[in-house]
């Protein structure tokens, strides 16, 4: 990039002409999210006791933020004559700004205080990280003369936090909001009510505090681990209205809007535990103690609407946001199907079914909130049975909900599980802390484009932006939340702020590595997977070779092929490793003397189908393409829990047919493959598989294999013995596997009523 060359020249000149003895030279202009335009010029601005600040009331919040940041962070009082001045410029976008750092002055231009605030977040990133915690010692800081012109691509730039499954302190919520602000994110989606706990004080309903806020115990380990075990300890709490006000005011002072979520009609078991009359049966239930989807949902009685309107009245008084999130997701209709009131209401209102009853429910709440000047936002299930007239859709089950809503001219916020669920694993390392499943590495978040290809330019205008979600079933502590949020939140900030054409992953990685120092100073427990190795099998005219790469510059990779741990003396990686037999590769990244990151290991199994021609009659789902069909016969198996890695292929609700052409007639003895069976994530082993073998005499052999639906294991290993009598000595030309999708997810399971996914791994032929 050409500004880097300029940077080197500038550095050199700065050293020649500019450096006073005590000056700290800030050499990096590495801002996250990447600004729209950025140029580095000659010279630098010296921040020291001669620096002053000038602003009028329009910029009060941002200027005061800057003042205290510099006073507390750098111990510098802004009373000198080299001014940082704030200038109102109505030609700029609402949230846009320009930041000009000149030798004797810094000019911040913006139309709004919020725009100026974002200029300051950029300026902040040009200052030493020690400013973040007030440990900066020197007096003079040279900030490279730079011009930044910037504005966001999307107006909704969000992060979500589930405090229902686990709850976090007000201090932590503020720290989270601070991080959002630093990254120019403007929305905090506070998921306040859940089956496992109601977390907001509602004065009119004290049992929400006494009963709904506490569960008797909590599931231990992963939901997919059977049998379920519990810790036997009460867990809970709630935010008082005073605390909520404090959070909302704090967020306002950082231009972050807090959107509260009050889940309805589903995910409401905690409220029903407190007030059983809100459910269909009136029976006493407990606050949920394990994860998942529960059948106790609000019954659409007048009594329930009165309760919800009362709750919302108190919520509206606390949250000034235009949007109120009303949930709408994962509401099983079992209770409604068997409830006299619900069935009578369906008849009375002329509704078709329970989905339309859900629409009726949501529309009533929408009417109420609209009458109070607010708008609803809900998960994409609110499309089923018809969208409420003014609703905004949060698309999480992929992007089809977003496409449907935008085509109906409704606003949408993108948060598909595949790219925005930060509760998924971010590394393939086996020593990662337990997570819900899936695999969402930094790069996949980074490469997310919130605008679906399926939308026209006109329809794309309904995409307000995107959001990263933090569901906390497997995050008991705020450190764990930080670990899952960072650095993926950095990538998300760039997804929603930066221009798609300006995005560049290697450049981003460099900025993330630099940003680590700031995160350290902020005492944020980020995950660091930058020193991990990525491997790729190359198959071309040079035969099979295995390529190793690491993201960051200036590091060495060393490897072994005998299963031993690589050391500083192991062979240095210089070019792809030829693969002529099955091997076990281990590799690590080293700087001059030290191992960084964790050891990468990869077994390569040169079975009889490796590199053979393979076709699948359907494309894998766009979100889970693996390495395409070839990835099923590349000698590499996927990881045990990360079904979203390069080796697993995901198909949603489709039957598929896979054909492997062995090229020449081959004697084979067995076929092995694996299907993921993570039912909590809607992933099921197939219903059945039909095999068809084309033999060397052009005849066919077929075999059908059924699966039971009783698999509880996370991964279904499938090992198939060929139906060939011994001694017959037949050879096989092609193998065809017709794999029938499980079908609709049954009642009582997570995602009931939705299509199941099929995830398939390497097809090993021996
Ligand atoms: C969701 O993940 N249930 C919105
Ligand atoms: Zn009912």
XYZ file of C-alpha atoms and ligand atoms in Angstrom:
771
model
C 0.000 0.000 0.000
C 1.390 3.236 -0.991
C 0.880 5.106 2.217
C 3.270 2.693 3.874
C 6.068 3.893 1.658
C 5.188 7.417 2.588
C 5.208 6.354 6.212
C 8.759 5.034 5.936
C 9.879 8.278 4.292
C 8.085 10.256 6.954
C 9.668 8.280 9.720
C 13.083 8.987 8.287
C 12.356 12.685 7.927
C 10.881 12.868 11.369
C 14.039 11.435 12.791
C 16.156 13.913 10.826
C 14.193 17.080 11.352
C 11.743 16.644 14.068
C 12.993 14.674 16.912
C 13.578 16.363 20.151
C 15.303 14.276 22.709
C 12.389 13.425 24.924
C 9.845 13.000 22.172
C 8.021 9.772 21.764
C 7.507 9.281 18.089
C 4.196 7.719 17.259
C 5.086 6.001 14.023
C 1.914 4.122 13.371
C -1.231 5.410 11.821
C -3.094 2.188 12.271
C -6.747 2.836 12.931
C -9.553 0.314 13.461
C -12.029 0.470 11.807
C -10.166 1.410 8.638
C -11.055 5.021 7.746
C -12.506 5.946 4.400
C -9.477 8.034 3.407
C -6.226 8.524 5.178
C -3.037 10.278 4.078
C 0.148 10.786 5.983
C 1.958 14.038 5.452
C 5.282 15.549 6.420
C 5.983 16.468 9.994
C 4.227 15.869 13.234
C 2.141 17.558 15.879
C 3.736 17.606 19.302
C 1.289 16.902 22.087
C 2.616 18.416 25.307
C 2.014 21.224 27.792
C 1.800 23.707 24.877
C -1.320 21.991 23.562
C -4.715 23.529 24.126
C -8.297 22.801 23.160
C -10.998 24.982 21.651
C -14.619 24.026 21.113
C -18.109 25.295 21.506
C -21.134 23.655 23.033
C -22.094 21.688 19.925
C -19.073 19.507 20.620
C -19.313 19.402 24.370
C -19.454 15.636 24.848
C -16.674 14.772 22.433
C -14.390 17.642 23.506
C -14.789 16.812 27.169
C -14.126 13.167 26.428
C -10.884 14.151 24.688
C -9.912 16.513 27.450
C -10.232 13.951 30.177
C -8.658 11.246 28.018
C -5.525 13.347 27.529
C -5.487 14.760 31.044
C -5.938 11.400 32.725
C -4.122 9.278 30.181
C -1.132 11.490 29.457
C -1.165 13.773 32.478
C -1.297 16.740 30.107
C -3.510 19.762 30.858
C -4.890 21.211 27.654
C -4.245 24.895 28.408
C -1.526 25.791 25.853
C -1.775 27.664 22.577
C -1.220 24.876 20.031
C -4.864 24.181 19.603
C -6.923 21.112 19.009
C -9.948 22.872 17.565
C -13.428 21.637 16.858
C -15.064 23.088 13.751
C -18.663 22.614 12.695
C -18.914 21.474 9.091
C -22.443 20.790 7.835
C -21.196 19.364 4.555
C -20.088 16.214 6.357
C -22.228 13.137 6.977
C -24.069 12.956 10.316
C -21.572 10.540 11.827
C -18.673 11.602 9.602
C -15.653 13.700 10.450
C -12.354 14.964 9.213
C -9.262 14.927 11.341
C -6.334 17.039 10.242
C -3.162 16.762 12.199
C -0.905 19.675 11.199
C 2.442 20.720 12.676
C 0.972 23.253 15.123
C -2.675 22.430 15.305
C -5.202 19.637 15.084
C -8.504 20.368 13.367
C -11.524 18.222 14.016
C -14.390 18.936 11.666
C -17.807 17.403 12.050
C -21.468 18.125 11.573
C -22.389 16.589 14.913
C -20.892 15.931 18.306
C -21.076 12.225 17.438
C -18.991 12.746 14.291
C -16.412 14.649 16.355
C -16.466 11.829 18.894
C -15.433 9.439 16.137
C -12.619 11.780 15.097
C -11.402 11.504 18.654
C -11.558 7.723 18.609
C -9.246 7.836 15.581
C -6.951 10.387 17.244
C -6.944 8.219 20.352
C -5.558 5.323 18.344
C -2.641 7.501 17.212
C -1.611 8.082 20.819
C 0.462 5.638 22.885
C -1.585 2.759 24.330
C -0.417 3.716 27.824
C -2.914 6.596 27.634
C -5.640 4.006 28.120
C -4.667 3.341 31.706
C -2.806 6.493 32.675
C 0.624 4.891 32.799
C 2.144 7.184 30.182
C 5.284 8.808 31.535
C 6.879 11.038 28.884
C 5.933 14.599 28.150
C 6.086 15.060 24.414
C 4.288 12.884 21.908
C 4.831 13.386 18.210
C 1.731 12.481 16.262
C 2.438 12.096 12.544
C 0.758 14.764 10.432
C -2.187 12.930 8.999
C -5.437 13.736 7.288
C -8.351 11.398 7.799
C -11.714 11.826 6.100
C -14.160 9.334 7.356
C -17.768 8.256 7.571
C -19.543 4.957 8.235
C -21.042 2.675 5.602
C -23.893 1.604 7.873
C -26.026 3.438 10.407
C -26.579 0.396 12.664
C -23.288 -0.840 14.086
C -24.088 -3.157 16.928
C -22.988 -5.623 19.525
C -25.340 -7.728 21.565
C -24.900 -9.237 25.014
C -27.035 -11.933 26.591
C -27.246 -11.362 30.339
C -29.999 -13.956 30.813
C -27.843 -17.071 30.705
C -25.086 -15.392 32.679
C -25.091 -11.951 34.203
C -22.269 -9.405 34.335
C -21.568 -6.415 36.551
C -22.574 -2.861 35.673
C -18.861 -2.023 35.570
C -18.357 -4.669 32.948
C -21.332 -3.455 30.904
C -19.715 -0.010 30.900
C -16.366 -1.474 29.865
C -18.134 -3.256 27.001
C -19.827 -0.015 25.932
C -16.459 1.762 26.115
C -14.988 -0.783 23.737
C -17.910 -0.324 21.348
C -17.352 3.425 21.359
C -13.626 3.064 20.708
C -14.530 1.052 17.600
C -17.183 3.573 16.465
C -19.991 1.100 17.095
C -23.207 2.869 18.033
C -25.644 0.230 19.302
C -25.663 -2.024 22.338
C -28.389 -4.670 22.154
C -28.996 -5.668 25.754
C -30.692 -9.075 25.865
C -32.401 -8.748 29.243
C -34.921 -11.539 29.544
C -34.535 -15.264 29.057
C -35.907 -18.635 30.089
C -32.977 -18.886 32.512
C -33.376 -15.476 34.105
C -35.184 -12.127 34.029
C -32.610 -9.392 34.532
C -34.384 -6.032 34.628
C -36.209 -4.678 37.630
C -39.908 -4.111 36.939
C -41.406 -2.414 39.967
C -44.989 -3.355 39.263
C -44.154 -7.081 39.234
C -41.960 -7.908 42.252
C -41.992 -11.633 41.543
C -39.867 -10.933 38.465
C -37.182 -9.948 40.962
C -37.974 -12.571 43.598
C -38.555 -15.564 41.340
C -37.790 -14.922 37.676
C -34.320 -13.524 38.354
C -33.028 -16.736 39.934
C -32.622 -20.309 38.764
C -32.082 -23.222 41.120
C -29.026 -24.590 39.362
C -27.170 -24.606 36.054
C -26.190 -27.216 33.494
C -22.555 -28.309 33.721
C -20.524 -28.900 30.559
C -21.922 -28.897 27.056
C -25.603 -29.344 26.272
C -24.678 -32.105 23.831
C -22.971 -34.092 26.594
C -25.338 -36.723 27.924
C -26.627 -37.292 30.513
C -27.147 -33.699 31.629
C -25.531 -32.780 34.944
C -26.218 -29.769 37.148
C -24.158 -27.785 39.639
C -26.819 -27.609 42.348
C -26.142 -23.905 43.005
C -28.647 -21.098 42.803
C -27.708 -18.471 40.201
C -29.176 -15.104 39.366
C -29.645 -11.418 39.923
C -31.027 -8.425 38.076
C -30.195 -4.858 37.197
C -32.060 -2.311 39.262
C -33.730 0.561 37.443
C -31.104 2.864 38.908
C -28.368 0.706 37.417
C -30.140 0.595 34.071
C -30.367 4.400 34.055
C -26.678 4.591 34.863
C -25.818 2.300 31.942
C -28.058 4.168 29.511
C -26.598 7.552 30.518
C -23.070 6.184 30.283
C -23.784 4.846 26.810
C -25.308 8.171 25.745
C -22.116 9.948 26.711
C -20.359 7.644 24.230
C -22.983 7.910 21.493
C -24.074 4.343 22.010
C -27.791 3.626 21.884
C -28.914 0.868 24.198
C -31.687 -1.282 22.733
C -33.365 -3.378 25.409
C -34.720 -6.772 24.460
C -37.801 -8.073 26.197
C -38.383 -11.518 24.689
C -41.879 -12.488 23.635
C -43.804 -14.689 23.127
C -41.015 -17.285 23.615
C -37.921 -17.431 25.827
C -40.240 -16.349 28.607
C -40.178 -19.319 30.971
C -38.606 -17.285 33.784
C -41.488 -14.779 33.685
C -44.012 -17.615 33.555
C -42.286 -19.228 36.549
C -43.020 -16.002 38.444
C -46.530 -15.524 37.074
C -47.876 -18.917 35.878
C -51.112 -17.271 34.732
C -49.164 -15.773 31.798
C -48.756 -19.244 30.275
C -51.364 -21.397 28.579
C -51.661 -24.083 31.269
C -51.410 -21.915 34.374
C -49.188 -24.597 35.862
C -46.183 -23.769 37.994
C -42.880 -24.130 36.107
C -39.299 -23.448 37.145
C -36.878 -20.891 35.816
C -34.961 -22.967 33.248
C -31.730 -24.552 34.440
C -30.409 -25.733 31.098
C -30.038 -24.194 27.644
C -32.296 -24.563 24.666
C -35.796 -23.763 23.579
C -38.735 -24.201 25.928
C -42.384 -24.763 25.304
C -43.638 -22.457 28.047
C -44.453 -19.284 26.143
C -46.821 -16.417 26.842
C -50.471 -17.163 26.171
C -52.023 -14.301 24.171
C -54.653 -13.457 26.818
C -55.698 -9.921 27.691
C -54.037 -10.497 31.041
C -50.733 -11.233 29.291
C -50.970 -8.130 27.111
C -51.724 -6.036 30.175
C -48.626 -7.483 31.879
C -46.431 -6.876 28.849
C -47.708 -3.323 28.388
C -46.964 -2.594 32.048
C -43.487 -4.068 31.662
C -42.901 -2.099 28.480
C -44.098 1.127 30.138
C -41.328 0.780 32.702
C -38.837 -0.212 29.997
C -39.731 2.810 27.844
C -39.187 5.114 30.779
C -35.649 3.789 31.115
C -34.587 3.479 27.476
C -34.925 6.411 25.086
C -34.015 4.243 22.047
C -36.289 4.387 19.019
C -36.046 0.599 18.712
C -37.353 -1.813 21.304
C -36.358 -5.417 20.659
C -39.270 -7.766 21.276
C -37.509 -11.062 20.562
C -39.899 -13.222 18.556
C -37.472 -16.110 18.050
C -37.805 -19.775 18.890
C -41.356 -19.857 20.208
C -42.645 -23.447 19.967
C -46.368 -23.483 19.301
C -47.075 -26.680 21.259
C -48.882 -24.996 24.131
C -50.902 -22.767 21.814
C -52.043 -25.809 19.801
C -53.563 -27.347 22.915
C -54.922 -24.218 24.564
C -58.652 -23.472 24.397
C -58.075 -19.754 24.681
C -55.473 -19.734 21.897
C -57.615 -21.843 19.575
C -60.688 -19.675 20.230
C -58.632 -16.567 19.536
C -57.397 -18.018 16.240
C -61.055 -18.554 15.237
C -62.257 -15.201 16.491
C -59.535 -13.269 14.671
C -59.859 -15.364 11.498
C -56.256 -16.513 11.720
C -54.929 -19.428 9.729
C -52.745 -21.083 12.323
C -50.423 -20.562 15.286
C -47.887 -18.710 13.139
C -50.531 -16.134 12.347
C -51.347 -16.068 16.042
C -47.711 -15.150 16.680
C -48.040 -12.354 14.112
C -51.182 -11.198 15.886
C -49.229 -11.200 19.159
C -46.307 -9.243 17.735
C -48.565 -6.816 15.879
C -50.449 -5.987 19.061
C -47.204 -5.227 20.821
C -46.071 -3.220 17.822
C -49.268 -1.168 17.854
C -48.729 -0.454 21.521
C -45.096 0.564 21.074
C -45.849 2.613 17.956
C -48.468 4.491 19.971
C -45.650 5.438 22.349
C -43.470 6.633 19.479
C -41.256 3.562 19.351
C -40.448 0.965 16.679
C -40.090 -2.759 17.128
C -37.196 -4.881 16.037
C -37.389 -8.674 16.231
C -35.607 -11.877 15.243
C -36.456 -13.164 11.796
C -39.187 -15.548 12.994
C -41.423 -12.472 13.110
C -41.720 -12.935 9.338
C -43.628 -16.189 9.832
C -47.344 -15.646 9.651
C -46.801 -12.122 8.305
C -44.630 -9.216 9.375
C -46.015 -6.522 11.653
C -46.461 -3.368 9.550
C -43.469 -1.327 10.760
C -41.166 -4.000 12.117
C -37.424 -4.175 11.560
C -36.085 -7.701 11.147
C -32.913 -9.000 12.737
C -31.834 -11.803 10.421
C -30.066 -14.557 12.324
C -31.016 -17.862 10.708
C -28.840 -17.074 7.708
C -29.707 -14.152 5.490
C -32.937 -15.316 3.871
C -35.027 -13.480 6.477
C -33.181 -10.298 5.604
C -33.768 -10.799 1.900
C -37.455 -11.479 2.403
C -37.898 -8.476 4.695
C -35.947 -6.063 2.488
C -37.988 -7.178 -0.508
C -41.076 -6.304 1.548
C -39.481 -2.884 2.174
C -38.796 -3.485 5.843
C -35.553 -2.478 7.466
C -33.160 -5.260 8.438
C -30.146 -5.778 10.635
C -27.804 -8.581 9.630
C -26.677 -11.016 12.251
C -26.484 -14.445 10.589
C -25.110 -17.204 12.817
C -22.514 -18.054 10.177
C -20.694 -14.704 10.456
C -21.993 -12.890 13.530
C -22.327 -15.420 16.355
C -19.343 -14.810 18.560
C -20.338 -17.693 20.817
C -18.892 -20.006 18.151
C -15.312 -21.263 18.355
C -12.746 -18.951 16.817
C -9.891 -21.429 16.535
C -9.473 -25.075 15.640
C -7.215 -25.623 18.659
C -8.449 -28.369 20.912
C -7.566 -26.356 24.017
C -10.089 -23.588 23.368
C -12.528 -22.992 26.217
C -15.830 -24.800 25.741
C -18.162 -23.021 23.326
C -21.554 -23.717 21.853
C -20.079 -25.193 18.650
C -19.488 -24.010 15.126
C -16.415 -22.248 13.848
C -16.222 -18.543 13.202
C -12.630 -17.401 12.825
C -11.636 -13.744 12.654
C -11.206 -13.808 8.894
C -14.732 -15.069 8.298
C -16.177 -12.242 10.379
C -13.932 -9.785 8.585
C -15.058 -10.918 5.161
C -18.743 -10.592 5.937
C -20.592 -8.238 3.625
C -23.877 -7.114 5.210
C -25.462 -6.550 1.806
C -26.805 -9.850 0.413
C -26.054 -10.376 -3.291
C -29.735 -11.168 -3.819
C -30.827 -7.566 -3.170
C -31.110 -4.826 -5.770
C -29.453 -1.513 -5.035
C -32.813 -0.120 -4.017
C -33.565 -3.046 -1.677
C -30.056 -2.895 -0.202
C -31.002 0.458 1.342
C -33.141 -1.424 3.850
C -30.034 -3.037 5.323
C -29.306 -0.778 8.268
C -26.173 -2.616 9.282
C -24.971 -5.611 11.229
C -24.338 -6.847 14.731
C -22.144 -9.370 16.536
C -23.995 -11.530 19.063
C -22.679 -12.810 22.368
C -24.887 -15.571 23.751
C -23.530 -16.515 27.127
C -24.594 -20.107 27.830
C -20.901 -21.040 27.894
C -19.528 -17.739 29.230
C -19.711 -17.609 32.967
C -17.345 -14.677 33.468
C -16.713 -11.306 31.907
C -13.168 -12.473 31.025
C -14.754 -15.207 28.951
C -17.071 -12.705 27.253
C -14.017 -10.613 26.386
C -12.231 -13.656 25.043
C -15.095 -14.456 22.692
C -15.765 -10.831 21.731
C -12.178 -9.818 21.013
C -10.760 -9.633 18.444
C -13.872 -10.550 16.442
C -15.537 -7.287 17.442
C -12.647 -5.471 15.723
C -13.510 -7.275 12.515
C -17.196 -6.482 12.970
C -16.411 -2.796 13.450
C -14.736 -2.803 10.064
C -17.636 -4.765 8.504
C -20.088 -2.033 9.459
C -17.908 1.060 9.263
C -15.409 0.601 6.457
C -15.987 0.557 2.749
C -16.103 -2.959 1.352
C -13.538 -2.046 -1.349
C -11.090 -0.754 1.269
C -11.109 -3.953 3.285
C -7.916 -5.976 3.179
C -7.452 -8.852 5.593
C -3.617 -8.956 5.795
C -3.603 -5.211 6.416
C -6.302 -5.636 9.068
C -4.257 -8.340 10.795
C -1.312 -5.964 11.032
C -3.553 -3.394 12.678
C -4.986 -6.024 15.044
C -1.481 -7.033 16.126
C -0.750 -3.380 16.829
C -4.091 -3.016 18.634
C -3.122 -5.770 21.076
C -1.075 -3.241 23.028
C -4.142 -1.052 23.460
C -6.283 -4.020 24.513
C -3.577 -4.958 27.034
C -3.658 -1.426 28.430
C -7.443 -1.626 28.615
C -7.135 -4.920 30.476
C -9.265 -6.709 27.920
C -8.830 -10.478 27.781
C -8.698 -10.878 24.007
C -8.047 -14.145 22.197
C -4.818 -14.152 20.236
C -4.812 -16.534 17.320
C -2.594 -14.413 15.112
C 0.387 -16.709 15.631
C -1.454 -19.764 14.572
C -0.671 -21.631 11.412
C -3.002 -22.240 8.579
C -2.431 -25.235 6.354
C -3.615 -25.925 2.821
C -3.273 -28.977 0.685
C -2.168 -28.061 -2.838
C -2.933 -30.454 -5.647
C -1.624 -29.504 -9.070
C 1.010 -30.504 -11.649
C 3.598 -30.632 -8.883
C 1.677 -33.380 -7.119
C 0.313 -33.141 -3.603
C 1.978 -30.580 -1.368
C 1.066 -29.070 1.953
C 1.404 -25.343 2.442
C 1.834 -23.631 5.816
C 1.142 -19.969 6.457
C 0.942 -17.605 9.353
C -0.817 -14.274 9.353
C 1.810 -12.014 10.788
C 5.046 -10.822 9.191
C 8.583 -11.393 10.364
C 8.031 -14.794 11.953
C 9.367 -18.282 11.097
C 7.505 -21.536 10.825
C 9.313 -24.735 11.858
C 7.840 -28.184 11.354
C 8.228 -31.927 11.904
C 6.765 -34.894 10.046
C 7.298 -37.567 12.683
C 4.708 -36.428 15.186
C 7.252 -34.756 17.450
C 6.837 -31.259 18.879
C 8.612 -28.639 16.701
C 11.468 -26.768 18.361
C 13.702 -23.877 17.393
C 15.984 -26.504 15.797
C 13.300 -28.175 13.680
C 13.339 -27.751 9.933
C 12.394 -24.244 8.824
C 9.486 -24.063 6.462
C 10.450 -22.458 3.145
C 8.171 -24.075 0.598
C 5.163 -26.401 0.439
C 5.948 -29.872 1.800
C 5.627 -32.705 -0.766
C 3.155 -35.346 0.420
C 3.942 -38.833 -0.896
C 2.604 -40.914 1.971
C 0.335 -40.481 4.985
C 2.037 -38.122 7.434
C 1.447 -36.212 10.613
C 2.618 -32.623 10.267
C 3.311 -30.512 13.333
C 4.369 -26.886 13.036
C 4.804 -23.783 15.169
C 5.585 -20.116 14.705
C 8.810 -18.797 16.203
C 10.350 -15.389 16.462
C 14.141 -15.356 16.862
C 14.184 -17.569 19.929
C 10.720 -18.216 21.198
C 7.713 -20.248 20.206
C 4.605 -18.080 19.718
C 1.075 -19.375 19.756
C 0.145 -23.021 19.849
C 1.328 -26.040 17.888
C -0.470 -26.747 14.672
C -0.966 -30.371 13.811
C -2.460 -32.025 10.780
C -2.723 -35.664 9.827
C -2.852 -36.386 6.137
C -4.305 -39.724 5.198
C -3.501 -40.736 1.617
C -6.429 -43.095 1.177
C -7.645 -44.430 -2.159
C -9.964 -41.545 -3.022
C -7.542 -38.699 -2.338
C -7.315 -36.362 -5.296
C -9.922 -38.365 -7.251
C -12.673 -36.696 -9.238
C -15.641 -35.914 -7.008
C -18.933 -34.237 -7.803
C -21.902 -33.223 -5.678
C -25.246 -32.481 -7.286
C -25.824 -29.492 -4.932
C -23.594 -26.672 -3.835
C -22.934 -26.639 -0.108
C -24.669 -23.821 1.756
C -22.948 -20.492 1.123
C -22.160 -20.128 4.818
C -20.515 -23.553 5.114
C -18.751 -24.274 1.848
C -15.774 -26.108 3.418
C -13.239 -26.498 0.637
C -15.865 -27.549 -1.851
C -16.450 -31.115 -3.039
C -12.684 -31.711 -3.386
C -12.349 -31.143 0.343
C -14.168 -34.432 0.945
C -11.346 -36.382 -0.690
C -8.282 -34.325 0.237
C -6.901 -36.673 2.875
C -7.829 -34.304 5.690
C -10.565 -34.790 8.246
C -12.394 -31.936 9.911
C -12.152 -31.046 13.542
C -14.353 -32.781 16.088
C -16.368 -29.800 17.254
C -15.836 -27.071 14.620
C -18.244 -28.127 11.939
C -17.718 -24.789 10.189
C -14.041 -25.404 9.401
C -12.533 -25.942 5.948
C -13.196 -29.657 5.940
C -16.865 -29.966 6.855
C -19.460 -29.217 4.174
C -22.865 -28.033 5.338
C -26.166 -28.484 3.496
C -29.411 -27.077 4.787
C -32.478 -29.284 4.405
C -31.298 -30.802 1.134
C -30.751 -34.334 -0.081
C -27.412 -34.632 -1.835
C -25.741 -37.030 -4.212
C -21.971 -37.397 -4.170
C -20.069 -39.315 -6.837
C -16.409 -40.260 -6.577
C -14.807 -41.438 -9.790
C -11.843 -43.563 -8.783
C -10.397 -43.123 -12.267
C -9.289 -46.722 -12.572
C -10.841 -49.891 -11.276
C -9.863 -50.141 -7.661
C -10.166 -52.844 -5.072
C -11.673 -51.311 -1.964
C -12.611 -52.663 1.419
C -14.286 -49.934 3.337
C -15.713 -46.441 3.285
C -15.709 -44.208 6.319
C -17.134 -40.791 6.774
C -18.521 -38.705 9.606
C -21.676 -36.694 10.026
C -21.907 -33.979 12.606
C -24.757 -34.497 15.012
C -24.951 -31.270 17.015
C -28.676 -31.222 17.557
C -28.548 -28.067 19.668
C -27.322 -26.330 16.519
C -29.975 -27.967 14.297
C -27.453 -30.370 12.809
C -28.594 -33.960 12.395
C -27.153 -37.137 10.966
C -28.909 -38.060 7.715
C -32.086 -40.097 7.556
C -30.554 -42.620 5.215
C -27.770 -43.191 2.727
C -28.008 -45.087 -0.528
C -24.757 -46.441 -1.909
C -24.291 -47.266 -5.544
C -21.065 -48.887 -6.692
C -20.207 -49.102 -10.336
C -18.166 -52.286 -10.826
C -15.492 -53.061 -13.381
C -17.934 -55.146 -15.435
C -20.241 -52.104 -15.681
C -22.798 -53.684 -13.369
C -23.997 -51.865 -10.257
C -24.208 -52.835 -6.650
C -26.507 -50.896 -4.373
C -27.119 -50.770 -0.677
C -29.312 -48.676 1.535
C -28.342 -47.751 5.102
C -30.788 -46.321 7.606
C -29.963 -44.166 10.539
C -31.793 -44.039 13.776
C -32.611 -40.596 15.134
C -31.381 -41.565 18.564
C -27.813 -40.372 18.186
C -26.717 -38.218 21.060
C -23.049 -38.116 20.198
C -21.793 -34.865 18.765
C -20.247 -36.624 15.832
C -21.635 -39.626 14.137
C -18.829 -41.792 12.843
C -19.976 -43.861 9.989
C -17.876 -46.798 8.890
C -19.289 -48.815 6.055
C -18.181 -52.298 5.109
C -18.672 -53.043 1.452
C -21.426 -55.583 0.706
C -19.064 -57.666 -1.384
C -18.630 -61.314 -0.520
C -15.006 -62.134 0.138
C -13.127 -63.753 -2.706
C -15.346 -62.214 -5.368
C -12.536 -59.858 -6.162
C -14.675 -57.150 -7.702
C -13.213 -53.784 -8.474
C -15.006 -50.476 -8.235
C -15.047 -47.673 -10.806
C -17.310 -45.142 -9.130
C -18.937 -44.741 -5.751
C -22.171 -42.794 -5.409
C -23.623 -41.788 -2.059
C -27.166 -40.495 -2.013
C -27.537 -38.811 1.377
C -31.038 -38.034 2.554
C -31.396 -35.084 4.891
C -32.906 -35.742 8.298
C -35.919 -33.571 7.435
C -37.829 -31.307 9.777
C -36.517 -30.928 13.322
C -38.993 -32.669 15.610
C -41.007 -31.219 18.427
C -39.220 -30.664 21.682
C -35.800 -30.206 20.056
C -34.005 -26.928 19.514
C -35.100 -25.366 16.229
C -38.212 -27.594 16.045
C -40.087 -27.112 12.776
C -37.020 -25.878 10.889
C -35.116 -27.848 8.304
C -32.183 -29.815 9.697
C -28.624 -29.344 8.508
C -26.417 -32.124 7.213
C -22.680 -31.750 7.785
C -20.374 -34.261 6.135
C -16.620 -34.753 6.534
C -13.886 -36.545 4.535
C -14.978 -39.692 2.681
C -12.189 -42.134 3.429
C -11.895 -45.046 1.003
C -9.584 -47.922 1.862
C -31.303 -16.590 18.463
O -30.115 -16.916 18.322
N -32.183 -17.409 19.029
C -31.805 -15.315 18.001
Zn -52.828 -20.146 25.302
